[in-house]
Structures are given as C-alpha cells and as structure tokens.
Short mmCIF file of C-alpha atoms in Angstrom, two decimals:
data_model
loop_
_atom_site.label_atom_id
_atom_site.label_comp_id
_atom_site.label_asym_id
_atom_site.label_seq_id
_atom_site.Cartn_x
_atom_site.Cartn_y
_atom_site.Cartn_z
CA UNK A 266 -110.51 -1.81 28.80
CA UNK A 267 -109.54 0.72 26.18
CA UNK A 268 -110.12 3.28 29.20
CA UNK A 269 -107.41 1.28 31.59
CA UNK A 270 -104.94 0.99 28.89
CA UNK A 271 -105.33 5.01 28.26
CA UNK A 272 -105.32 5.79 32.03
CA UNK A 273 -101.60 3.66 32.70
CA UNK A 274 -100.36 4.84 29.20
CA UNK A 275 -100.65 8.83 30.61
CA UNK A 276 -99.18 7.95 34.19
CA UNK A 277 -96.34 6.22 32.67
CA UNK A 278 -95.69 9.60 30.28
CA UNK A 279 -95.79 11.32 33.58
CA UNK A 280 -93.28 9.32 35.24
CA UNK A 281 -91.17 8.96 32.48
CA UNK A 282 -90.50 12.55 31.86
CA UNK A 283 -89.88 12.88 35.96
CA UNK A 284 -86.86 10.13 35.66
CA UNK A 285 -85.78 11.23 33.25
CA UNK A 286 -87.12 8.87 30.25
CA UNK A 287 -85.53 6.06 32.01
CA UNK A 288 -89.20 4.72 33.34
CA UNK A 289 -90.92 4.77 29.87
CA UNK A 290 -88.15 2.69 28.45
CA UNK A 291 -88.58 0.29 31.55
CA UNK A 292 -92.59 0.51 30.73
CA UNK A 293 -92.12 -0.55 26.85
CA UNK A 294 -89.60 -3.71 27.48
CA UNK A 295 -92.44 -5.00 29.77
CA UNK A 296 -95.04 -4.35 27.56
CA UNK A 297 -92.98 -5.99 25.08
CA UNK A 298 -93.29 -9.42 26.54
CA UNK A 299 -97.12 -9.25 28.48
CA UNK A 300 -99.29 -12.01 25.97
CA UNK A 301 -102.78 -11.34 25.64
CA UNK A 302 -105.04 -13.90 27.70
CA UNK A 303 -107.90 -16.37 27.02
CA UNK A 304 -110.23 -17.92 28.33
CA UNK A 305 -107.40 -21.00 28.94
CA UNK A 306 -104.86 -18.65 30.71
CA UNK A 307 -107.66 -17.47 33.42
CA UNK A 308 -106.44 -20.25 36.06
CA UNK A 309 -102.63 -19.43 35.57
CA UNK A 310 -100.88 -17.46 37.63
CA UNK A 311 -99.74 -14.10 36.11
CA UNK A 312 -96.27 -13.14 36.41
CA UNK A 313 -96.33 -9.70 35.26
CA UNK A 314 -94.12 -8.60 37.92
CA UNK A 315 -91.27 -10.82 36.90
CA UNK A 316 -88.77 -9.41 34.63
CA UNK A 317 -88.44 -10.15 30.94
CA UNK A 318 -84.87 -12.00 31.59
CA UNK A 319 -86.42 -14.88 33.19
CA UNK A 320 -90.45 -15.26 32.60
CA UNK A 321 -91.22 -18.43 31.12
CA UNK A 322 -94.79 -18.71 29.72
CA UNK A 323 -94.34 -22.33 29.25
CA UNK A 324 -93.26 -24.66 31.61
CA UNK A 325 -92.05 -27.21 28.58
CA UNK A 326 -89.69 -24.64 26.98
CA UNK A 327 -88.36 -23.74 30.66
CA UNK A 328 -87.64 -27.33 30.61
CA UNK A 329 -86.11 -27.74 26.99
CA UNK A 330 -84.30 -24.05 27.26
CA UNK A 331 -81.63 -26.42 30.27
CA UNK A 332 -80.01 -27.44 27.05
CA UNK A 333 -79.93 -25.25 24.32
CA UNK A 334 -78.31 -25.72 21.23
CA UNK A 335 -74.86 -24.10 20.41
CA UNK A 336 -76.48 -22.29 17.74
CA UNK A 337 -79.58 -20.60 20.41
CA UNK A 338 -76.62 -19.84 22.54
CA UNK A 339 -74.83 -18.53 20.20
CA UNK A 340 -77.58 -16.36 18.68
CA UNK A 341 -77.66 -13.74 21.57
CA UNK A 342 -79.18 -11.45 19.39
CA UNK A 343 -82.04 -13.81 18.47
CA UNK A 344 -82.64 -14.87 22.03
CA UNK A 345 -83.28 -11.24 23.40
CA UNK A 346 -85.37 -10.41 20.36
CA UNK A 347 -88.81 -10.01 21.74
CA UNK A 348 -91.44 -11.38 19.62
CA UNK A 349 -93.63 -9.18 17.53
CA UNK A 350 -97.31 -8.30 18.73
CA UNK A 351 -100.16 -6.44 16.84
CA UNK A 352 -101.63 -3.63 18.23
CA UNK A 353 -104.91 -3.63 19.36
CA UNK A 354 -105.52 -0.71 20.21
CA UNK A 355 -104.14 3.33 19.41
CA UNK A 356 -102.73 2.97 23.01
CA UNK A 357 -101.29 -0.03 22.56
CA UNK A 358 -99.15 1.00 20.05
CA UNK A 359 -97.11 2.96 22.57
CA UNK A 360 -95.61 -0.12 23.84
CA UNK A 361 -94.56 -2.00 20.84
CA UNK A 362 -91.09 -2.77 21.44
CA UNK A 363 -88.48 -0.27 19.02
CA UNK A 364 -86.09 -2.09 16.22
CA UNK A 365 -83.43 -4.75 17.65
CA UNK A 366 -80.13 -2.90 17.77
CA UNK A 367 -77.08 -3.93 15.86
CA UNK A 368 -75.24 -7.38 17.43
CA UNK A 369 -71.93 -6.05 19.55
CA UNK A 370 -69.18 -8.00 18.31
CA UNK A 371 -67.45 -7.84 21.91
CA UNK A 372 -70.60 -8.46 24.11
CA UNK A 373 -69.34 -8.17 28.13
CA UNK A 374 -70.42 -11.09 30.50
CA UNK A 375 -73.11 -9.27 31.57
CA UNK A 376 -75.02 -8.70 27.88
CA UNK A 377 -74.38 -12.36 27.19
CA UNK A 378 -76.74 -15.09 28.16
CA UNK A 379 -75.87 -17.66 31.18
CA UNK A 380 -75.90 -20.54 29.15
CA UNK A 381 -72.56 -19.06 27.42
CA UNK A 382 -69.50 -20.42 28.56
CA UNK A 383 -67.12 -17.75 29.60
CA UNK A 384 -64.40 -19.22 27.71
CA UNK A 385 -66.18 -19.07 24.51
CA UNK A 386 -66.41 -14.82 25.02
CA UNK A 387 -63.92 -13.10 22.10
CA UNK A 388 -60.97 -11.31 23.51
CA UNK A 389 -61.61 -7.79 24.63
CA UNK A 390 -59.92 -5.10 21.81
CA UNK A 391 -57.03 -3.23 22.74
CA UNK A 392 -57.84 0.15 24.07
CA UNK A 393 -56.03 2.64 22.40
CA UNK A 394 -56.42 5.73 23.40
CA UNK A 395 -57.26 9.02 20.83
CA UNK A 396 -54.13 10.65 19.42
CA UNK A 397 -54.01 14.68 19.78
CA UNK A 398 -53.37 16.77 17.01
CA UNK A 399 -49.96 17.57 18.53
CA UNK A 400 -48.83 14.47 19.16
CA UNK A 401 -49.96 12.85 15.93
CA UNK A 402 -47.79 15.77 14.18
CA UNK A 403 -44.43 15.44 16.07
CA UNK A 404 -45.27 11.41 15.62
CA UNK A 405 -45.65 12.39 11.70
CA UNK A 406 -42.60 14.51 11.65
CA UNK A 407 -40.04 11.96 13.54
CA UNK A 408 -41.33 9.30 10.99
CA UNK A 409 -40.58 11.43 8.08
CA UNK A 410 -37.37 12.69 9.44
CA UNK A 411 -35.56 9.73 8.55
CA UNK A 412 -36.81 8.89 5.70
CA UNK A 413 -35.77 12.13 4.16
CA UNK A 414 -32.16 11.84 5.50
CA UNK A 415 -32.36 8.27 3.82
CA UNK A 416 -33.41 9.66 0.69
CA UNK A 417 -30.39 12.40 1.02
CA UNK A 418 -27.56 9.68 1.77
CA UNK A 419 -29.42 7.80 -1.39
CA UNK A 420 -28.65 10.79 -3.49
CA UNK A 421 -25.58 11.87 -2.74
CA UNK A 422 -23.97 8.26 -3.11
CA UNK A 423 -25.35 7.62 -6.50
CA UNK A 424 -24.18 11.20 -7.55
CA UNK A 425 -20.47 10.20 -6.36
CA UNK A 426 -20.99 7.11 -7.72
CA UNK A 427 -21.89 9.04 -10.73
CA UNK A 428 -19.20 11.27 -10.46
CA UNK A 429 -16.74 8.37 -9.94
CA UNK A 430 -17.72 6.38 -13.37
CA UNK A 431 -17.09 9.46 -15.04
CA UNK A 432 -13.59 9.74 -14.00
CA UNK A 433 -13.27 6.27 -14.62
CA UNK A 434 -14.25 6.46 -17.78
CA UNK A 435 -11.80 9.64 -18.66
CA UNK A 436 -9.09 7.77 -17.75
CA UNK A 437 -9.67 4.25 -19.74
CA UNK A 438 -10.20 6.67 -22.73
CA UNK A 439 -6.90 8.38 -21.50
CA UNK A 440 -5.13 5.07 -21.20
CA UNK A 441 -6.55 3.83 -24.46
CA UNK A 442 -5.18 7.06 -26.37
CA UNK A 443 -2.15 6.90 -28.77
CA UNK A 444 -0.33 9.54 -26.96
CA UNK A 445 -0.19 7.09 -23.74
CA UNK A 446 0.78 4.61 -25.30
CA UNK A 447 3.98 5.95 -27.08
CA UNK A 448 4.98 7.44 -23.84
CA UNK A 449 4.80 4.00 -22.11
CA UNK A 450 6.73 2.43 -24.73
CA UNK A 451 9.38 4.77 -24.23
CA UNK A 452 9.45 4.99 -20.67
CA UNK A 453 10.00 0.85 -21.02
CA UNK A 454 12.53 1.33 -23.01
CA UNK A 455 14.64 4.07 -21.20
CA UNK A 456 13.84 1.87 -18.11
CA UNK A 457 15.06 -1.26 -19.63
CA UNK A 458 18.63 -2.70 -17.58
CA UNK A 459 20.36 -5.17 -19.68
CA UNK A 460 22.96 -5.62 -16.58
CA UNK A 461 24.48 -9.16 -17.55
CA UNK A 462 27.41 -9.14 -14.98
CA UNK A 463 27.18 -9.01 -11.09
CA UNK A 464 29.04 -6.50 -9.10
CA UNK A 465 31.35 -9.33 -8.22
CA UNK A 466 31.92 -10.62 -12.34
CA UNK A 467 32.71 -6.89 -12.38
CA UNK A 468 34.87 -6.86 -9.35
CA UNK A 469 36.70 -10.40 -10.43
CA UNK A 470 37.68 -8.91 -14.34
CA UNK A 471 38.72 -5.71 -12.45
CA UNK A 472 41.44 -8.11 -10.07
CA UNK A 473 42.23 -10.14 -13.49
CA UNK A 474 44.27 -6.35 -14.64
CA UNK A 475 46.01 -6.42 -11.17
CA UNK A 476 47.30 -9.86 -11.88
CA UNK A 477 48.45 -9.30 -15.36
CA UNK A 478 50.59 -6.14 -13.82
CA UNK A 479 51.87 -8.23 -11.31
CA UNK A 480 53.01 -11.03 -13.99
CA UNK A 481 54.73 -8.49 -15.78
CA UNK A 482 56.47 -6.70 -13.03
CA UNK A 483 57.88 -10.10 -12.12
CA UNK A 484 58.97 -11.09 -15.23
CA UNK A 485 60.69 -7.81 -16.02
CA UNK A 486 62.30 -7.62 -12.74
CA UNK A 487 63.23 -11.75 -12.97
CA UNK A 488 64.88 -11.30 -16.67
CA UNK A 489 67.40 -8.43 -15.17
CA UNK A 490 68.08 -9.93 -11.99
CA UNK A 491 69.24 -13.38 -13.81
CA UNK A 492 71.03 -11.49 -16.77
CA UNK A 493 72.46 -8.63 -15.41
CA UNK A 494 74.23 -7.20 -12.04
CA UNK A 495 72.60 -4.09 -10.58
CA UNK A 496 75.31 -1.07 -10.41
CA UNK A 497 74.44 -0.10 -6.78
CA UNK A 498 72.40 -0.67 -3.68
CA UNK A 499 69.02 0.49 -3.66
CA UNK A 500 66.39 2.25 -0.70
CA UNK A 501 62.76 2.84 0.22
CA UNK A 502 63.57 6.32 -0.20
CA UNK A 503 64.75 5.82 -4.33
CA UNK A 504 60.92 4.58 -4.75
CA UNK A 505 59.88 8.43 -4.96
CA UNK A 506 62.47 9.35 -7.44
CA UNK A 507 60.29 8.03 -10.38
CA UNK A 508 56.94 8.47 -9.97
CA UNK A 509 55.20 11.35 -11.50
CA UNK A 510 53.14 12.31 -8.99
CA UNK A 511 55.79 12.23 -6.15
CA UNK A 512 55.65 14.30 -3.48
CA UNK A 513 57.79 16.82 -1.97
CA UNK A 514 61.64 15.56 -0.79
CA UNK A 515 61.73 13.92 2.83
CA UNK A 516 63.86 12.30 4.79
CA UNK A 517 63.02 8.95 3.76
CA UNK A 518 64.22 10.24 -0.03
CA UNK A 519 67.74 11.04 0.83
CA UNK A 520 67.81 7.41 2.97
CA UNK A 521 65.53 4.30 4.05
CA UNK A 522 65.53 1.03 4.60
CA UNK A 523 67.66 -1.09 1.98
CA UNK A 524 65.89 -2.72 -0.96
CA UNK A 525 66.87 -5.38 -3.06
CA UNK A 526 67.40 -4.91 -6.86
CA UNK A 527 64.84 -7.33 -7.79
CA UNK A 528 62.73 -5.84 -5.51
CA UNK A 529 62.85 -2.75 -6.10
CA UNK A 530 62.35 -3.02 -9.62
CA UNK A 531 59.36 -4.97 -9.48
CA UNK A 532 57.25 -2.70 -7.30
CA UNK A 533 58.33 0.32 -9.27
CA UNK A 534 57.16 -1.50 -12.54
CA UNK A 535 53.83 -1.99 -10.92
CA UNK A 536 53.02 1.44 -9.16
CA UNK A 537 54.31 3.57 -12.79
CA UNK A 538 51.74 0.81 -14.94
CA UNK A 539 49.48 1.10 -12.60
CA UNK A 540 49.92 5.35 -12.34
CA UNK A 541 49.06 5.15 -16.01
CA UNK A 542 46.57 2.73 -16.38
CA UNK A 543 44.79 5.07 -13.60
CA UNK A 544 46.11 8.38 -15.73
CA UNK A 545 45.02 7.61 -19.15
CA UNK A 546 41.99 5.12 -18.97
CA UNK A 547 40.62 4.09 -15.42
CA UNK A 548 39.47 8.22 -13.78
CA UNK A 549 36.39 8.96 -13.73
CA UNK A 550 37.70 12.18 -14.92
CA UNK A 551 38.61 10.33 -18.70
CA UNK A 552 35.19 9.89 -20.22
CA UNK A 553 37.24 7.94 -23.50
CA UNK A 554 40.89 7.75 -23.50
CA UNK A 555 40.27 8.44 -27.32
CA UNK A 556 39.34 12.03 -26.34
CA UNK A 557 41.37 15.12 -25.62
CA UNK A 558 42.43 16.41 -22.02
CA UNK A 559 39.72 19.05 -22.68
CA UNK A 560 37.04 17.34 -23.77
CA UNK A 561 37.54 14.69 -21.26
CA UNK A 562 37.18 17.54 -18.78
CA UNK A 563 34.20 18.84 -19.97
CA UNK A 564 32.42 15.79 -20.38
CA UNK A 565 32.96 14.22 -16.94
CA UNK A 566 31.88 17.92 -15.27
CA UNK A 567 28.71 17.19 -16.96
CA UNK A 568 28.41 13.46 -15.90
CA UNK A 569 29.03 14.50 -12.60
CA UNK A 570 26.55 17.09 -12.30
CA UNK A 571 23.68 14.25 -13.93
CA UNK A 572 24.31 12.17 -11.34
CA UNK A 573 23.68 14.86 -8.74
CA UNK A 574 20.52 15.26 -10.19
CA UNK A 575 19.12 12.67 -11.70
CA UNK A 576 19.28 8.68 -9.76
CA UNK A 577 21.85 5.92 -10.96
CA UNK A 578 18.99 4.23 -13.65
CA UNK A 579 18.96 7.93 -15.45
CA UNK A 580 22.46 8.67 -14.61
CA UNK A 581 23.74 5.38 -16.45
CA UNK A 582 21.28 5.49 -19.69
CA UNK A 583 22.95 9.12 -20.20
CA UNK A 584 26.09 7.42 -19.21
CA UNK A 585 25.60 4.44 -22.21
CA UNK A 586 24.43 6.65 -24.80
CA UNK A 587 27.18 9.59 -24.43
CA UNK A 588 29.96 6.55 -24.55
CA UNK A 589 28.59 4.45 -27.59
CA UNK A 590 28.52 8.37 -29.43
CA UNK A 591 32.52 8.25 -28.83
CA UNK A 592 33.07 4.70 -29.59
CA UNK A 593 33.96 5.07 -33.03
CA UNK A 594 37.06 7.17 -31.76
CA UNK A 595 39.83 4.89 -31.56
CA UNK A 596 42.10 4.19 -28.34
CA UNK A 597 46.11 3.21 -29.09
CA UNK A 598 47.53 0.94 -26.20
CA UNK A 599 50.52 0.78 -27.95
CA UNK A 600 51.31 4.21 -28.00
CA UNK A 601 50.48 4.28 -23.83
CA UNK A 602 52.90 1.30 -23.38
CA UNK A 603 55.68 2.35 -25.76
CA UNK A 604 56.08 6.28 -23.91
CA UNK A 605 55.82 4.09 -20.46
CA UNK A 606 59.29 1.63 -22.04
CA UNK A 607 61.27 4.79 -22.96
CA UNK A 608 59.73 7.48 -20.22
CA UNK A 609 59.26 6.30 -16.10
CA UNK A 610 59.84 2.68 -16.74
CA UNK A 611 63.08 3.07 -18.63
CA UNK A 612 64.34 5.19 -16.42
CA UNK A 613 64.10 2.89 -13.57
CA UNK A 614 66.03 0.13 -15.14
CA UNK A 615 68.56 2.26 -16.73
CA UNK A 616 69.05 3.38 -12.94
CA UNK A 617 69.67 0.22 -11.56
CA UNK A 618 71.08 -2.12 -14.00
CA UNK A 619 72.32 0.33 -17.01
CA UNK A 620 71.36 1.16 -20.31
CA UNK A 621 72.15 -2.11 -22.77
CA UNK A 622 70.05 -4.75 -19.83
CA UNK A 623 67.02 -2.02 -19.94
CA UNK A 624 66.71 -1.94 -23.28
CA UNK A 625 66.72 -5.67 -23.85
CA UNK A 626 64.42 -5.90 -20.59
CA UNK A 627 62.11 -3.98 -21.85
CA UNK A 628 61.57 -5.02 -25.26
CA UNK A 629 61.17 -8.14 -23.97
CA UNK A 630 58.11 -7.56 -21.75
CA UNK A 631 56.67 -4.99 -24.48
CA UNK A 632 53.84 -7.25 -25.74
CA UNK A 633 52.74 -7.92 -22.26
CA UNK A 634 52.67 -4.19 -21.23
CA UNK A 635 50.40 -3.27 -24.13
CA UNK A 636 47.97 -6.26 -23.42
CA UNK A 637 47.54 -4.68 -19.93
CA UNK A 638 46.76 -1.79 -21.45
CA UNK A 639 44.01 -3.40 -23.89
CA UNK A 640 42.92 -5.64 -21.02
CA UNK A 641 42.08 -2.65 -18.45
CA UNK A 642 40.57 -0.86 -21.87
CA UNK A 643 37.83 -3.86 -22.39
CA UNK A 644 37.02 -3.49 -19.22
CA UNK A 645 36.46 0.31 -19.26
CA UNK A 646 34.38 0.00 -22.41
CA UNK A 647 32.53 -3.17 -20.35
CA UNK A 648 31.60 -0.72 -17.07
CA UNK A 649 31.31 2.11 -19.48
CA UNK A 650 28.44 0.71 -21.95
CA UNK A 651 27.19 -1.83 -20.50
CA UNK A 652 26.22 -1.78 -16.97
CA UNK A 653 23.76 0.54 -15.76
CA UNK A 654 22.69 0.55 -11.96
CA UNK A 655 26.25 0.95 -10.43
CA UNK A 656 28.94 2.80 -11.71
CA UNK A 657 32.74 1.32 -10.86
CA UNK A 658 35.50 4.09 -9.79
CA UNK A 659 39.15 2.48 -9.75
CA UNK A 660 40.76 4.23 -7.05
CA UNK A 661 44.76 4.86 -7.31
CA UNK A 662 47.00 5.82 -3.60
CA UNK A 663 49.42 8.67 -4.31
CA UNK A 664 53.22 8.51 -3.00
CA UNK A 665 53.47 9.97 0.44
CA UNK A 666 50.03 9.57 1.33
CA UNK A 667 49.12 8.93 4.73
CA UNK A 668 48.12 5.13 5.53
CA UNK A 669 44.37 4.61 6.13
CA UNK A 670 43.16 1.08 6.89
CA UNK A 671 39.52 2.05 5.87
CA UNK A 672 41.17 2.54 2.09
CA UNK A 673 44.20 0.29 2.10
CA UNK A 674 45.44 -3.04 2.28
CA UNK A 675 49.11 -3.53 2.70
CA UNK A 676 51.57 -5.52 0.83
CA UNK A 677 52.54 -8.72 2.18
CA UNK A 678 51.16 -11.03 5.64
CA UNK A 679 51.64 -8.69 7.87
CA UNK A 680 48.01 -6.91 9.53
CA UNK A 681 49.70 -4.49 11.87
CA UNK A 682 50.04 -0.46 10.91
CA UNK A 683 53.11 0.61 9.57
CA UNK A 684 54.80 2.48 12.32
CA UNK A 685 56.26 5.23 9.51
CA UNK A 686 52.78 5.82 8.33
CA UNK A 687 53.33 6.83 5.02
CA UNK A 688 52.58 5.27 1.44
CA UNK A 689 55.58 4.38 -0.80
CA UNK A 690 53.76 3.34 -3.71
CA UNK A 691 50.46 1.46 -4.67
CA UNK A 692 50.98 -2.42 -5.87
CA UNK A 693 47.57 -3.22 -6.71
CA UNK A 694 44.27 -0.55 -7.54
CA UNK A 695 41.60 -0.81 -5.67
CA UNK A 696 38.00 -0.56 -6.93
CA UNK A 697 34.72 1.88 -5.74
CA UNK A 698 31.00 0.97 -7.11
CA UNK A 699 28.60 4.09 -6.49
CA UNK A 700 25.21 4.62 -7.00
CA UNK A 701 23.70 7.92 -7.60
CA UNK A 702 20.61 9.51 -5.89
CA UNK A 703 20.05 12.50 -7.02
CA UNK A 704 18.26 15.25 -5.33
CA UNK A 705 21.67 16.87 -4.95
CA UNK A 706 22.78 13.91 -3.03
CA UNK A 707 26.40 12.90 -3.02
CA UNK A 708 26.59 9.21 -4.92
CA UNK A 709 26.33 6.24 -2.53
CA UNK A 710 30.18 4.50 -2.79
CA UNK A 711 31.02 1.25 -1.68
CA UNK A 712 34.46 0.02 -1.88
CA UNK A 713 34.51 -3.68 -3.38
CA UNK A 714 38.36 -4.00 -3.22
CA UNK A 715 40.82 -2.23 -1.34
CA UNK A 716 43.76 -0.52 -3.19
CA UNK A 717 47.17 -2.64 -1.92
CA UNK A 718 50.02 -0.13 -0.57
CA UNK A 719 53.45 -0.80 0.38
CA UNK A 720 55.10 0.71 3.11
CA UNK A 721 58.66 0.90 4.71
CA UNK A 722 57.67 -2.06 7.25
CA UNK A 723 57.58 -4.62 4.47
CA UNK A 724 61.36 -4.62 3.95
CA UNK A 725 62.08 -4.65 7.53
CA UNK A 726 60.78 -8.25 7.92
CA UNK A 727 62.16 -9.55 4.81
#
C-alpha cells in the first residue's frame, strides 16, 4: 500500500516538473478530497475521476445542498475549504491540501458558487490605470499652480488693503488736527455770502434814482414854464452847448429841429444830474466819492486787476473789506448839488429864461437835487458792501454817440431807429451786473436795464 502510494507520488513529481508545476497542483486538490474507505464503502461506486466541484459522498447532503442557506452561500470561502485529513503515511503528506487563501472581496462569476444569485455579486472596482512619474508631476505642478497664484492675489490685496488703512488713518489724524480746523473755519468764513437782495431788488432801487431825476427835472422845468417867459426859441442842436462832455461842433449845433422851452429844459436837467451822478459816485472808476481823483484811480486799477484774477466770490470779499476801510470818510451831497445849481444847471436856465427865474427855480428844487444825490449814494454803499456774487456797473451814453439798440432804449413810444443816428443826451442810466472769472478772463456783463437816449426824431413827432 505504502509501496503504491510511493510509486504515484514519484510519477506525479515527474509530470509535474514536465508541465510545468501545473499537474502537481492538479494532483494535491484531488488528493485533497479522496476519503479513506471501509469495509462499508467497498460496494459504492468510486468516483475518483470526478472533479472536486461536484463529488458528493453523500447522497443526503446532495439532496439538502438544493437549498442552502444564505449564510452557506454566502460563505464561498467556507464552501471551497476542503476538509482537513491526517496523514497516514510520509507520502501522504505530499498531498495535504496548502492553507485556504485570503477571501477576494470582488469574486468573478466564475470563483463564485452556482447557488449565488448574480445579482447579489458586488460591483466590479473602477479600473484605474497606474500614473507615470511624468504625468503624476505635470498633474502635481498644474494643481499647485493655482494655488500659488491664489496665495499671490491673497497677498497683495491685504498689503493694499494695508496700505490703504494707513492712508486712511493719516488723513483722519490730519482732519482731526488743529491746524485743519482753523483753516476750515476761515475758509467758511471768507466763503460766507450774506447777499440779501436779488439782482432785480438791486435793479428796482437802481430805477427808483431814475425816477427821482425825472421828478425833479419836471418840476424845475414846470415852475419856469408857469412863472416865467423863455427869452428865445430853442433847438436840438443847443442840447450840446451844456454838457461837459460834449463833443466836437456839428451841424446839428449851429441848427436842429425846434424844441420847446419846457422841453428843453427838462431833458437838459436830467442828462447834467445824471452826468454827475455818473461823474462823482456811480463809475466803477470812483471806489468812494469821499476819496481823491488819485486815489480813486489807484484803487479801482487794483480792483480791476483782482477781478482778472481771482472769480466774483474772491473779487467781492476784497471788494467789501477795501470799502468798509473807507467808510468812515465822509461823502457831501450837498456840496455835489450846490456846484451843479450855480455851474451846468444854472447856466441852462439863465439861458433860456434869465437870471432872476433861475435863481428862484433853482433854489426851489435844491432839496430835491441833493436827495438824489444821497439816494444814488445809499445805493452805491448798498452794491458796494453788501452784495457779493455780482457786481452792478451804471452805464452813462455820451453826447454825440452813435445809436446802438443793443445799449439803448429811446425816449418816448416810438421803436423805430432814429434816421440821424446820433445821441443828444441820456434821460435815464442804464445798469450792467458782471461777474468775474478770473483766469485772466474778461468779467461776464449782463445788462439788466438799458440806458434811455433821446434823439432828434422825438421832437419831430411831437
């Protein structure tokens, strides 16, 4: 027996090492699973050609394996587990079956029992195949490329930010400061407009002077033509004879178209008051009609050139303050009105009506001549100290000066040109607002009343 066993064992060595070791592997699983006989198993068939998979020794278990439990099915590893034999024999030992390998945790259809439902087989794992060493480093590098430029963009922004609070914080200690402060407070101040009037409440107190010269020129002219009889008949031309600033002799001087006394004495009242008013207080060239020719001068050359410079808001706080440092100087009207009765004005009605009727005339309407002259002097010192973002310009029409409709308005209904085209005198005195700009910029004017002329054609339809 011992002999047999020894005999097989070295023909399966040899045939082993011919395939290869694949035939003594085959030799051991079926060695594995032959049972040793008795007596009792003489009269059974043997089945020793019939392969470990499906020998049944028993013909009950065949029947009772149909139905197996989940748990035998399960247990694959348990149900291909051979079961353990002792060796009789030293070449018996050869064949004992080697330690049950490690369960597969993915078994294929083919490792797994019949009885096992296919549906009950774990999903296959993904394949994924083996990285290179190249590709694992370009995959490392693109990965950590932008995190690195995210770290970058991460620094830089909280170094402006940085940056930024810093600033911020130089400038609320900057703001905070005592220095900042005071210069604030005086910027507020210098900035501060205390304009109370309108450029039309300026405009309307401006139109009340015009009136008051017209109500005197009337009443003047009025008293001698009711009182006295004029001494001779009187032209457009005689209107240039008494005005200071007349021009040179024309024709119209030595004739013209005839004038009445009345007339004629009433518009020559108002052009000479109103060639003073303009002469002593209203130019823009008479900083305070307190002050000297000279100083005037001088003063208004340097107005003129702040205004060039600077814009209106600066231009009429250095206006203010210069004008309140004169305004303790005082300003006569009576002295203006009293060399107007016995200079231009006295002339006039001398001319036309004698000495004796001027005289009494004229010391009639005295009083009213030197309001005008007080009225047009609070309104000076109103435009002068009180109003800052416009500046107002009376504007005054010389004697001979060529008619211009943009400028002048003309005396009386009529709206068509004068044909002669020539200025006899100025009625009423027309008013300019400007605003400086500065920047060597001329001053912005705007005319808010035109200055009322009368020419030759007003007499001709009378």
């Amino acid at each position: 027996m011992a002999g047999d066993h020894g005999g097989k064992d070295d023909g399966g060595k040899h045939n082993g090492k011919d395939d290869g070791g694949k035939g003594k592997g085959m030799l051991r699983r079926a060695a594995a699973h032959v049972m040793p006989r008795t007596s009792a198993d003489k009269d059974q068939p043997q089945y020793s050609q019939t392969p470990p998979a499906v020998m049944h020794p028993n013909p009950m278990e065949t029947r009772a394996s149909r139905t197996p439990k989940r748990s035998q099915t399960l247990d694959t590893g348990a149900a291909a587990k051979p079961p353990s034999q002792t060796p009789t024999s030293q070449g018996a030992s050869e064949y004992l079956s080697p330690a049950p390998a490690a369960a597969n945790p993915n078994p294929t259809a083919a490792q797994v029992p019949a009885t096992v439902p296919p549906t009950l087989l774990p999903a296959p794992a993904p394949v994924v195949p083996p990285a290179t060493p190249a590709k694992e480093h370009v995959e490392r590098a693109r990965s950590a490329e932008p995190q690195a430029q995210r770290e970058r963009l991460m620094i830089e922004h909280i170094e402006s930010l940085e940056l930024r609070n810093k600033h911020l914080e130089e400038r609320c200690k900057f703001y905070e400061s005592d220095p900042y402060r005071n210069e604030l407070t005086s910027i507020r101040t210098h900035l501060q407009v205390n304009d109370l009037l309108e450029p039309w409440q300026i405009s309307q107190k401006f139109q009340a002077i015009n009136k008051d010269v017209e109500n005197v020129s009337r009443n003047l002219s009025e008293f001698l033509a009711d009182s006295y009889t004029a001494k001779g008949p009187c032209n457009t031309g005689d209107f240039f004879l008494f005005s200071q600033n007349r021009p040179p002799k024309t024709d119209q001087q030595s004739g013209g178209t005839p004038v009445s006394a009345e007339d004629f004495v009433d518009f020559c009242c108002r052009s000479l008051i109103n060639e003073q008013l303009m002469t002593k207080i209203l130019h823009p060239q008479v900083f305070h009609p307190g002050l000297g020719s000279q100083e005037n001068k001088f003063i208004g050359e340097m107005y003129e050139s702040v205004r060039t410079k600077e814009r209106q808001i600066i231009a009429g706080r250095w206006r203010i303050s210069s004008f309140n440092a004169y305004k303790h100087i005082e300003f006569s009207a009576k002295n203006i009105a009293l060399k107007l009765c016995q200079g231009a004005l006295g002339h006039v009605c001398q001319g036309v009506y004698g000495e004796e009727p001027a005289e009494t005339a004229l010391s009639k309407v005295y009083p009213e001549i030197v309001a005008v002259f007080e009225h047009a002097w609070e309104w000076y010192s109103l435009a002068k100290s009180s109003v800052v973002l416009l500046d107002y310009e009376p504007f005054y029409i010389q004697p001979g000066s060529p008619y211009t409709p943009e400028h002048h308005a003309l005396e009386g209904r009529k709206s068509k040109p004068p044909a002669s085209g020539t200025i006899l005198l100025t009625s009423r005195l027309g008013l300019i607002s400007s605003e400086a700009q500065g920047e060597d910029k001329p001053p912005i004017r705007i005319i808010q009343s035109k200055a009322t002329t009368l020419t030759a054609e007003y007499f001709l339809g009378s």
